[in-house]
CSV table of N, CA and C in Angstrom, one decimal:
chain,number,residue,atom,x,y,z
R,1338,GLN,N,98.0,123.6,134.2
R,1338,GLN,CA,98.0,124.2,134.9
R,1338,GLN,C,98.8,125.6,134.6
R,1339,ILE,N,98.2,126.7,133.9
R,1339,ILE,CA,99.3,128.1,133.8
R,1339,ILE,C,98.8,128.9,135.1
R,1340,ARG,N,100.7,128.8,135.8
R,1340,ARG,CA,100.2,130.2,137.0
R,1340,ARG,C,100.5,131.6,136.4
R,1341,LEU,N,100.3,132.3,137.1
R,1341,LEU,CA,100.6,133.1,135.9
R,1341,LEU,C,100.4,134.4,137.4
R,1342,VAL,N,101.8,135.2,137.6
R,1342,VAL,CA,102.2,136.2,138.5
R,1342,VAL,C,103.1,137.6,138.1
R,1343,GLN,N,101.7,138.3,138.3
R,1343,GLN,CA,101.4,139.2,138.0
R,1343,GLN,C,102.3,140.7,138.5
R,1344,SER,N,103.1,142.3,137.7
R,1344,SER,CA,103.8,143.1,139.0
R,1344,SER,C,103.8,144.7,137.6
R,1345,GLY,N,103.6,145.2,138.5
R,1345,GLY,CA,104.3,146.5,137.5
R,1345,GLY,C,102.6,147.9,137.0
R,1346,GLY,N,102.0,147.7,138.6
R,1346,GLY,CA,101.2,148.7,138.2
R,1346,GLY,C,101.7,149.8,139.0
R,1347,GLY,N,100.6,150.5,139.1
R,1347,GLY,CA,101.2,151.9,140.6
R,1347,GLY,C,100.2,153.2,139.5
R,1348,SER,N,100.5,154.4,139.8
R,1348,SER,CA,99.9,155.2,139.7
R,1348,SER,C,100.5,156.7,139.3
R,1349,VAL,N,100.4,157.1,137.4
R,1349,VAL,CA,100.9,158.3,137.4
R,1349,VAL,C,99.6,159.4,136.5
R,1350,GLN,N,100.7,160.1,136.3
R,1350,GLN,CA,100.4,161.2,135.3
R,1350,GLN,C,99.7,160.9,134.0
R,1351,THR,N,98.8,162.2,133.8
R,1351,THR,CA,98.4,161.9,132.1
R,1351,THR,C,99.7,162.3,131.3
R,1352,GLY,N,99.7,160.6,130.3
R,1352,GLY,CA,101.0,160.9,129.9
R,1352,GLY,C,102.4,160.4,130.2
R,1353,GLY,N,101.9,159.7,131.3
R,1353,GLY,CA,103.1,158.7,131.8
R,1353,GLY,C,102.6,157.0,131.2
R,1354,SER,N,104.1,156.5,131.7
R,1354,SER,CA,104.1,155.1,131.3
R,1354,SER,C,104.2,154.1,132.4
R,1355,LEU,N,103.7,152.7,132.2
R,1355,LEU,CA,104.0,151.8,133.3
R,1355,LEU,C,104.8,151.1,132.1
R,1356,ARG,N,104.8,149.9,132.9
R,1356,ARG,CA,104.9,148.0,132.4
R,1356,ARG,C,104.7,147.3,133.4
R,1357,LEU,N,103.9,146.7,132.4
R,1357,LEU,CA,103.4,145.9,133.4
R,1357,LEU,C,103.8,143.8,132.9
R,1358,SER,N,104.4,143.1,134.0
R,1358,SER,CA,105.1,141.7,133.6
R,1358,SER,C,104.0,140.9,134.1
R,1359,CYS,N,103.8,139.4,134.0
R,1359,CYS,CA,103.3,138.5,134.3
R,1359,CYS,C,104.0,137.5,133.7
R,1360,ALA,N,104.6,136.8,134.9
R,1360,ALA,CA,105.3,135.6,134.5
R,1360,ALA,C,104.3,134.8,135.2
R,1361,ALA,N,104.7,133.6,133.8
R,1361,ALA,CA,104.0,132.3,133.5
R,1361,ALA,C,104.9,131.4,133.3
R,1362,SER,N,103.6,130.4,134.1
R,1362,SER,CA,105.2,129.0,134.5
R,1362,SER,C,103.6,127.5,134.5
R,1363,GLY,N,104.3,126.4,134.5
R,1363,GLY,CA,103.4,125.2,134.4
R,1363,GLY,C,103.2,124.9,133.2
R,1364,TYR,N,103.5,125.2,131.9
R,1364,TYR,CA,103.1,125.1,130.4
R,1364,TYR,C,103.6,124.5,129.7
R,1365,THR,N,105.4,123.5,129.9
R,1365,THR,CA,105.8,122.8,129.6
R,1365,THR,C,105.3,122.0,128.9
R,1366,TYR,N,106.2,121.7,127.2
R,1366,TYR,CA,106.0,120.9,126.3
R,1366,TYR,C,104.0,121.0,126.5
R,1367,ARG,N,103.6,122.0,126.4
R,1367,ARG,CA,102.0,122.5,125.5
R,1367,ARG,C,102.5,124.0,125.6
R,1368,SER,N,102.3,124.1,124.1
R,1368,SER,CA,101.9,126.1,123.8
R,1368,SER,C,100.3,126.5,124.4
R,1369,VAL,N,100.5,128.0,124.5
R,1369,VAL,CA,99.7,128.5,125.3
R,1369,VAL,C,99.2,130.2,124.3
R,1370,TYR,N,98.0,130.4,124.7
R,1370,TYR,CA,98.2,131.8,124.4
R,1370,TYR,C,97.6,133.5,125.5
R,1371,MET,N,97.8,134.1,125.1
R,1371,MET,CA,98.0,134.7,126.3
R,1371,MET,C,96.9,136.0,125.8
R,1372,ALA,N,96.5,136.4,127.1
R,1372,ALA,CA,96.3,138.9,127.1
R,1372,ALA,C,96.4,138.9,127.9
R,1373,TRP,N,95.9,140.9,127.5
R,1373,TRP,CA,95.3,141.4,128.8
R,1373,TRP,C,94.7,142.0,129.3
R,1374,PHE,N,93.9,141.5,130.1
R,1374,PHE,CA,92.8,142.5,130.0
R,1374,PHE,C,92.3,143.6,131.4
R,1375,ARG,N,91.6,144.2,131.2
R,1375,ARG,CA,91.3,145.6,132.2
R,1375,ARG,C,90.3,145.5,132.8
R,1376,GLN,N,89.2,145.6,133.7
R,1376,GLN,CA,88.4,146.3,134.3
R,1376,GLN,C,88.0,147.1,134.7
R,1377,SER,N,87.4,147.9,135.1
R,1377,SER,CA,86.8,149.4,136.1
R,1377,SER,C,85.5,148.7,136.4
R,1378,PRO,N,85.1,149.5,137.6
R,1378,PRO,CA,83.7,149.0,138.5
R,1378,PRO,C,83.1,149.1,137.3
R,1379,GLY,N,81.8,148.8,137.2
R,1379,GLY,CA,80.7,148.7,136.8
R,1379,GLY,C,80.6,148.5,135.2
R,1380,LYS,N,81.8,148.3,134.8
R,1380,LYS,CA,82.1,148.6,133.1
R,1380,LYS,C,82.9,146.3,133.1
R,1381,GLU,N,82.5,146.0,131.8
R,1381,GLU,CA,82.7,145.0,131.6
R,1381,GLU,C,84.2,144.4,131.4
R,1382,ARG,N,85.1,143.4,131.2
R,1382,ARG,CA,86.1,143.3,131.2
R,1382,ARG,C,86.4,143.2,129.9
R,1383,GLU,N,87.5,143.8,129.8
R,1383,GLU,CA,87.7,144.3,128.3
R,1383,GLU,C,89.3,143.8,127.8
R,1384,GLY,N,89.1,142.8,126.7
R,1384,GLY,CA,90.7,143.0,125.8
R,1384,GLY,C,91.3,143.8,125.6
R,1385,VAL,N,92.1,143.8,125.8
R,1385,VAL,CA,93.6,144.9,125.5
R,1385,VAL,C,94.4,144.8,124.3
R,1386,ALA,N,95.0,143.5,125.0
R,1386,ALA,CA,95.9,143.0,123.8
R,1386,ALA,C,95.9,141.4,123.8
R,1387,ALA,N,96.4,141.0,123.3
R,1387,ALA,CA,97.1,138.8,123.1
R,1387,ALA,C,97.9,138.9,122.0
R,1388,ILE,N,98.3,137.7,122.4
R,1388,ILE,CA,99.8,137.1,121.6
R,1388,ILE,C,99.6,135.7,121.6
R,1389,ASP,N,99.4,134.9,120.5
R,1389,ASP,CA,98.8,133.8,120.3
R,1389,ASP,C,100.3,132.8,121.0
R,1390,SER,N,99.9,131.3,120.1
R,1390,SER,CA,100.6,130.3,120.0
R,1390,SER,C,102.4,130.4,118.7
R,1391,TYR,N,102.5,131.0,118.1
R,1391,TYR,CA,102.5,131.9,117.2
R,1391,TYR,C,104.0,133.1,117.6
R,1392,GLY,N,103.1,133.6,118.3
R,1392,GLY,CA,104.3,134.9,118.7
R,1392,GLY,C,103.4,136.8,118.3
R,1393,ALA,N,102.3,135.9,117.2
R,1393,ALA,CA,101.3,137.1,116.9
R,1393,ALA,C,100.3,137.9,117.6
R,1394,THR,N,101.1,139.0,117.9
R,1394,THR,CA,99.8,140.6,118.9
R,1394,THR,C,99.0,140.5,118.1
R,1395,THR,N,98.1,140.5,119.2
R,1395,THR,CA,96.9,141.8,118.2
R,1395,THR,C,96.5,142.7,120.0
R,1396,VAL,N,96.3,144.2,118.6
R,1396,VAL,CA,96.3,145.6,119.7
R,1396,VAL,C,94.7,145.8,119.6
R,1397,ALA,N,94.3,145.7,120.8
R,1397,ALA,CA,92.0,146.7,120.7
R,1397,ALA,C,92.5,147.9,119.9
R,1398,ASP,N,91.7,148.5,119.3
R,1398,ASP,CA,91.3,149.6,118.9
R,1398,ASP,C,92.0,151.0,119.4
R,1399,SER,N,90.6,150.7,120.8
R,1399,SER,CA,91.1,151.7,121.8
R,1399,SER,C,92.2,152.1,122.2
R,1400,VAL,N,93.3,150.8,122.1
R,1400,VAL,CA,94.6,151.7,122.9
R,1400,VAL,C,96.0,151.3,121.6
R,1401,GLN,N,95.5,151.2,120.8
R,1401,GLN,CA,96.4,150.9,118.9
R,1401,GLN,C,97.4,152.6,119.5
R,1402,GLY,N,98.9,152.3,119.0
R,1402,GLY,CA,99.6,153.4,118.9
R,1402,GLY,C,100.2,153.3,120.2
R,1403,ARG,N,99.6,153.1,121.2
R,1403,ARG,CA,100.0,153.8,123.2
R,1403,ARG,C,100.4,152.1,123.7
R,1404,PHE,N,99.8,151.0,123.4
R,1404,PHE,CA,100.2,149.4,124.3
R,1404,PHE,C,100.9,148.9,123.1
R,1405,THR,N,101.9,148.3,124.0
R,1405,THR,CA,102.8,147.2,122.8
R,1405,THR,C,102.9,146.1,123.8
R,1406,ILE,N,102.3,145.1,123.3
R,1406,ILE,CA,102.1,143.3,124.0
R,1406,ILE,C,103.4,143.0,123.4
R,1407,SER,N,104.5,142.5,124.5
R,1407,SER,CA,105.1,141.0,124.2
R,1407,SER,C,105.8,140.5,125.4
R,1408,GLN,N,106.4,139.4,124.4
R,1408,GLN,CA,106.8,138.6,125.1
R,1408,GLN,C,108.5,138.0,125.8
R,1409,ASP,N,108.9,137.5,127.0
R,1409,ASP,CA,110.5,137.1,126.6
R,1409,ASP,C,110.2,135.8,126.8
R,1410,ASN,N,110.3,134.8,126.0
R,1410,ASN,CA,110.4,133.4,126.0
R,1410,ASN,C,111.7,133.0,126.9
R,1411,ALA,N,112.6,133.2,127.5
R,1411,ALA,CA,113.7,132.6,128.1
R,1411,ALA,C,113.0,133.1,129.0
R,1412,LYS,N,111.9,134.1,129.6
R,1412,LYS,CA,112.1,133.8,130.7
R,1412,LYS,C,110.4,133.7,131.1
R,1413,ASN,N,109.7,133.2,130.3
R,1413,ASN,CA,108.3,133.1,130.3
R,1413,ASN,C,107.7,134.2,130.5
R,1414,THR,N,108.0,135.5,130.7
R,1414,THR,CA,107.4,136.1,130.7
R,1414,THR,C,106.6,137.3,129.8
R,1415,LEU,N,105.0,137.6,130.0
R,1415,LEU,CA,105.0,138.4,129.1
R,1415,LEU,C,104.3,139.8,129.7
R,1416,TYR,N,104.8,140.5,129.1
R,1416,TYR,CA,105.0,142.1,129.1
R,1416,TYR,C,103.6,142.7,128.1
R,1417,LEU,N,103.4,144.0,129.0
R,1417,LEU,CA,102.8,145.0,128.4
R,1417,LEU,C,102.5,146.7,128.7
R,1418,GLN,N,103.7,147.4,127.6
R,1418,GLN,CA,103.6,148.8,127.6
R,1418,GLN,C,102.8,149.7,128.0
R,1419,LEU,N,102.3,150.2,128.4
R,1419,LEU,CA,101.7,151.5,128.3
R,1419,LEU,C,102.0,152.3,128.1
R,1420,ASN,N,102.1,153.2,127.2
R,1420,ASN,CA,102.5,154.6,126.6
R,1420,ASN,C,101.6,155.5,127.0
R,1421,ASN,N,101.8,156.4,127.0
R,1421,ASN,CA,100.9,158.0,127.2
R,1421,ASN,C,99.8,157.8,127.3
R,1422,LEU,N,99.7,157.4,128.7
R,1422,LEU,CA,98.1,156.3,129.4
R,1422,LEU,C,97.4,158.5,129.9
R,1423,LYS,N,96.2,157.7,129.6
R,1423,LYS,CA,95.1,159.0,130.2
R,1423,LYS,C,94.6,158.3,131.0
R,1424,PRO,N,93.6,159.4,131.5
R,1424,PRO,CA,92.5,158.7,133.2
R,1424,PRO,C,91.7,158.1,132.4
R,1425,GLU,N,91.0,157.2,131.4
R,1425,GLU,CA,90.1,156.2,130.9
R,1425,GLU,C,90.7,155.4,131.0
R,1426,ASP,N,92.4,154.9,131.2
R,1426,ASP,CA,92.6,154.0,130.8
R,1426,ASP,C,93.1,153.5,132.9
R,1427,THR,N,92.6,154.0,133.7
R,1427,THR,CA,92.4,153.6,135.0
R,1427,THR,C,92.0,152.6,134.9
R,1428,ALA,N,91.8,151.4,135.5
R,1428,ALA,CA,92.0,150.0,135.8
R,1428,ALA,C,92.8,149.1,136.9
R,1429,MET,N,91.6,148.1,136.8
R,1429,MET,CA,93.0,146.4,137.1
R,1429,MET,C,93.1,146.0,136.0
R,1430,TYR,N,94.1,145.5,135.9
R,1430,TYR,CA,94.7,145.0,134.7
R,1430,TYR,C,95.2,143.5,135.1
R,1431,TYR,N,94.7,142.5,134.1
R,1431,TYR,CA,95.3,141.5,134.4
R,1431,TYR,C,95.3,140.4,133.3
R,1432,CYS,N,96.5,139.6,134.0
R,1432,CYS,CA,97.1,139.2,132.5
R,1432,CYS,C,96.3,137.4,132.5
R,1433,ALA,N,95.9,136.9,131.4
R,1433,ALA,CA,95.2,135.3,131.2
R,1433,ALA,C,96.0,134.7,129.9
R,1434,ALA,N,95.8,133.6,130.4
R,1434,ALA,CA,95.6,132.6,129.4
R,1434,ALA,C,95.3,131.2,129.0
R,1435,ASP,N,95.6,131.0,128.5
R,1435,ASP,CA,94.7,128.9,128.0
R,1435,ASP,C,95.8,128.6,127.6
R,1436,PHE,N,95.8,126.8,127.4
R,1436,PHE,CA,96.5,125.9,125.9
R,1436,PHE,C,95.3,125.9,124.4
R,1437,GLY,N,96.3,126.2,123.9
R,1437,GLY,CA,96.2,125.9,122.7
R,1437,GLY,C,97.4,126.7,121.6
R,1438,THR,N,97.0,126.5,120.0
R,1438,THR,CA,97.8,125.9,119.7
R,1438,THR,C,96.6,127.0,118.3
R,1439,GLY,N,97.4,128.0,117.5
R,1439,GLY,CA,96.8,128.4,116.4
R,1439,GLY,C,96.6,130.4,117.0
R,1440,ARG,N,96.5,130.4,115.5
R,1440,ARG,CA,96.5,131.9,115.2
R,1440,ARG,C,95.4,132.9,115.5
R,1441,TYR,N,95.4,133.5,116.7
R,1441,TYR,CA,93.9,134.4,118.3
R,1441,TYR,C,94.3,135.4,118.0
R,1442,GLY,N,93.7,136.4,117.9
R,1442,GLY,CA,93.6,137.2,118.2
R,1442,GLY,C,93.2,137.4,119.8
R,1443,ILE,N,92.1,138.5,119.9
R,1443,ILE,CA,91.5,139.3,121.6
R,1443,ILE,C,90.3,138.2,121.7
R,1444,LYS,N,90.6,136.7,122.7
R,1444,LYS,CA,89.9,135.7,122.9
R,1444,LYS,C,88.1,136.5,123.8
R,1445,ARG,N,87.2,136.4,123.8
R,1445,ARG,CA,86.5,136.9,124.9
R,1445,ARG,C,86.8,136.3,126.3
R,1446,ALA,N,86.5,137.1,126.9
R,1446,ALA,CA,87.5,136.0,129.0
R,1446,ALA,C,87.4,135.2,129.2
R,1447,TYR,N,86.0,134.5,128.9
R,1447,TYR,CA,85.8,133.3,129.2
R,1447,TYR,C,86.2,132.3,128.3
R,1448,GLU,N,87.1,132.7,127.6
R,1448,GLU,CA,88.4,131.8,126.8
R,1448,GLU,C,89.7,131.3,127.4
R,1449,TYR,N,89.8,131.7,128.1
R,1449,TYR,CA,91.0,132.0,129.1
R,1449,TYR,C,90.7,131.6,130.9
R,1450,ARG,N,90.9,130.0,130.9
R,1450,ARG,CA,90.6,129.4,131.7
R,1450,ARG,C,92.3,129.6,133.1
R,1451,TYR,N,92.9,130.4,132.8
R,1451,TYR,CA,94.0,130.6,133.9
R,1451,TYR,C,94.4,132.3,134.1
R,1452,TRP,N,94.2,132.8,134.6
R,1452,TRP,CA,94.1,134.5,135.2
R,1452,TRP,C,95.1,134.8,136.3
R,1453,GLY,N,96.4,135.6,136.7
R,1453,GLY,CA,97.2,136.4,136.9
R,1453,GLY,C,96.2,137.1,138.5
R,1454,GLN,N,96.5,137.1,139.0
R,1454,GLN,CA,96.0,138.3,140.3
R,1454,GLN,C,95.6,139.5,140.6
R,1455,GLY,N,96.3,140.6,139.5
R,1455,GLY,CA,95.8,141.5,138.8
R,1455,GLY,C,96.5,142.8,139.7
R,1456,THR,N,96.6,143.7,138.6
R,1456,THR,CA,97.6,144.9,139.4
R,1456,THR,C,96.6,146.1,139.1
R,1457,GLN,N,96.4,146.4,139.6
R,1457,GLN,CA,96.1,148.1,139.2
R,1457,GLN,C,96.8,150.1,138.6
R,1458,VAL,N,96.4,150.0,137.4
R,1458,VAL,CA,96.7,151.2,137.1
R,1458,VAL,C,95.8,152.2,137.4
R,1459,THR,N,96.5,153.3,138.1
R,1459,THR,CA,95.6,154.3,138.3
R,1459,THR,C,96.7,155.9,137.5
R,1460,VAL,N,95.8,156.5,136.6
R,1460,VAL,CA,96.1,157.3,135.5
R,1460,VAL,C,95.0,158.6,136.4
R,1461,SER,N,96.0,159.8,136.6
R,1461,SER,CA,95.5,161.2,137.6
R,1461,SER,C,95.2,162.3,136.4
R,1462,SER,N,94.6,162.7,136.2
R,1462,SER,CA,94.2,164.4,135.3
R,1462,SER,C,95.4,165.5,135.7
């Protein structure tokens, strides 16, 4: 079982930046793939970035050039750097993970069994 603990949300002005963190544990000896999702009230959960078991990354077109996903393997921590934030980026952000070995992009939400508690990102005009 993978345990995910998030931190780093907050409220910023348009054009500001934030870095979200997701500390993971419980997957020693097994490969995992991970991702960041976001969800606003009344909208479906949207995958914004992912990293596969080999460390290859994918970023959604909607945030390309502004968001960056990365990981620190020594700390077992996943990051999402959010730059040039816009009001439409306002959402609850979640990190997600599951066991698997392969070259994956952003999977559907149901393909990730383990989820962080979520952190709110609010961007004001």
